[in-house]
Amino acid sequence: GFGKNLNGQLGIHQEDDAQETDYPHPIHLMRIPGENGFEDLGPAMHVTCGLDSTFVTMMTGQVRVMGGSKYGQTGQGNHGNCAVPQQISGLQGPHIQMVAGMYHAAAVGC
């Protein structure tokens, strides 16, 4: 991913506002903090972007989300930003399709 990461939509954890929020070159998105540094989440098969949130459907059928959730659009049950990719509980299956708008998202499972 690349571009603005103001609300964490690139999945890059930022400790404070002093850190860089613009990423003009591609960076690796699907990594989460682990015991030994950052761990890869594995291959993705589809990416959907809203205004300030990103949804990634993984090959495993999991859906991961990162970014802004002012209106609850990340499906995490709160209104806080997801600074690193979080799994959306209840959304898993081989045929999940996501769409995202400015302040909402929807999923369909086949």
PDB file of C-alpha atoms in Angstrom, residues 36-87:
ATOM      1  CA  ASN A  36       9.649 -11.724  17.390  1.00  0.00           C
ATOM      2  CA  GLY A  37       8.961  -8.456  15.606  1.00  0.00           C
ATOM      3  CA  PHE A  38       6.358  -8.295  12.860  1.00  0.00           C
ATOM      4  CA  GLU A  39       4.643 -11.400  11.485  1.00  0.00           C
ATOM      5  CA  ASP A  40       3.155 -11.821   8.017  1.00  0.00           C
ATOM      6  CA  LEU A  41      -0.542 -12.623   7.907  1.00  0.00           C
ATOM      7  CA  GLY A  42      -0.238 -14.582   4.676  1.00  0.00           C
ATOM      8  CA  PRO A  43      -1.525 -14.009   1.159  1.00  0.00           C
ATOM      9  CA  ALA A  44      -4.505 -11.799   0.423  1.00  0.00           C
ATOM     10  CA  MET A  45      -6.971 -12.300  -2.394  1.00  0.00           C
ATOM     11  CA  HIS A  46      -8.981  -9.054  -2.366  1.00  0.00           C
ATOM     12  CA  VAL A  47      -8.662  -5.495  -1.083  1.00  0.00           C
ATOM     13  CA  THR A  48     -11.518  -3.017  -0.623  1.00  0.00           C
ATOM     14  CA  CYS A  49     -11.008   0.600   0.399  1.00  0.00           C
ATOM     15  CA  GLY A  50     -13.358   3.094   1.985  1.00  0.00           C
ATOM     16  CA  LEU A  51     -12.596   6.760   2.672  1.00  0.00           C
ATOM     17  CA  ASP A  52     -10.255   6.040   5.596  1.00  0.00           C
ATOM     18  CA  SER A  53     -10.451   2.275   6.087  1.00  0.00           C
ATOM     19  CA  THR A  54      -9.132  -0.776   4.243  1.00  0.00           C
ATOM     20  CA  PHE A  55     -10.563  -4.313   4.198  1.00  0.00           C
ATOM     21  CA  VAL A  56      -8.472  -7.296   3.104  1.00  0.00           C
ATOM     22  CA  THR A  57      -9.954 -10.711   2.389  1.00  0.00           C
ATOM     23  CA  MET A  58      -7.260 -13.286   3.074  1.00  0.00           C
ATOM     24  CA  MET A  59      -6.795 -16.603   1.258  1.00  0.00           C
ATOM     25  CA  THR A  60      -7.804 -18.276   4.539  1.00  0.00           C
ATOM     26  CA  GLY A  61     -11.242 -16.629   4.301  1.00  0.00           C
ATOM     27  CA  GLN A  62     -10.587 -14.205   7.153  1.00  0.00           C
ATOM     28  CA  VAL A  63     -11.359 -10.531   6.658  1.00  0.00           C
ATOM     29  CA  ARG A  64      -8.864  -8.069   8.140  1.00  0.00           C
ATOM     30  CA  VAL A  65      -9.559  -4.372   8.612  1.00  0.00           C
ATOM     31  CA  MET A  66      -7.440  -1.336   9.328  1.00  0.00           C
ATOM     32  CA  GLY A  67      -8.106   2.375   9.498  1.00  0.00           C
ATOM     33  CA  GLY A  68     -10.704   4.821  10.712  1.00  0.00           C
ATOM     34  CA  SER A  69     -13.926   3.825  12.402  1.00  0.00           C
ATOM     35  CA  LYS A  70     -15.543   7.105  13.423  1.00  0.00           C
ATOM     36  CA  TYR A  71     -18.950   5.619  12.565  1.00  0.00           C
ATOM     37  CA  GLY A  72     -18.141   1.974  13.364  1.00  0.00           C
ATOM     38  CA  GLN A  73     -17.357   1.118   9.731  1.00  0.00           C
ATOM     39  CA  THR A  74     -14.502  -1.249  10.647  1.00  0.00           C
ATOM     40  CA  GLY A  75     -16.892  -3.708  12.305  1.00  0.00           C
ATOM     41  CA  GLN A  76     -14.820  -3.877  15.506  1.00  0.00           C
ATOM     42  CA  GLY A  77     -17.684  -2.815  17.780  1.00  0.00           C
ATOM     43  CA  ASN A  78     -16.157   0.551  18.599  1.00  0.00           C
ATOM     44  CA  HIS A  79     -15.366   3.941  17.114  1.00  0.00           C
ATOM     45  CA  GLY A  80     -11.572   3.800  17.416  1.00  0.00           C
ATOM     46  CA  ASN A  81      -9.020   3.496  14.659  1.00  0.00           C
ATOM     47  CA  CYS A  82      -7.381   0.144  13.881  1.00  0.00           C
ATOM     48  CA  ALA A  83      -3.673   0.919  13.540  1.00  0.00           C
ATOM     49  CA  VAL A  84      -2.743  -2.667  12.607  1.00  0.00           C
ATOM     50  CA  PRO A  85      -4.815  -5.226  10.657  1.00  0.00           C
ATOM     51  CA  GLN A  86      -7.539  -6.699  12.882  1.00  0.00           C
ATOM     52  CA  GLN A  87      -9.683  -9.721  12.095  1.00  0.00           C
TER      53      GLN A  87
END
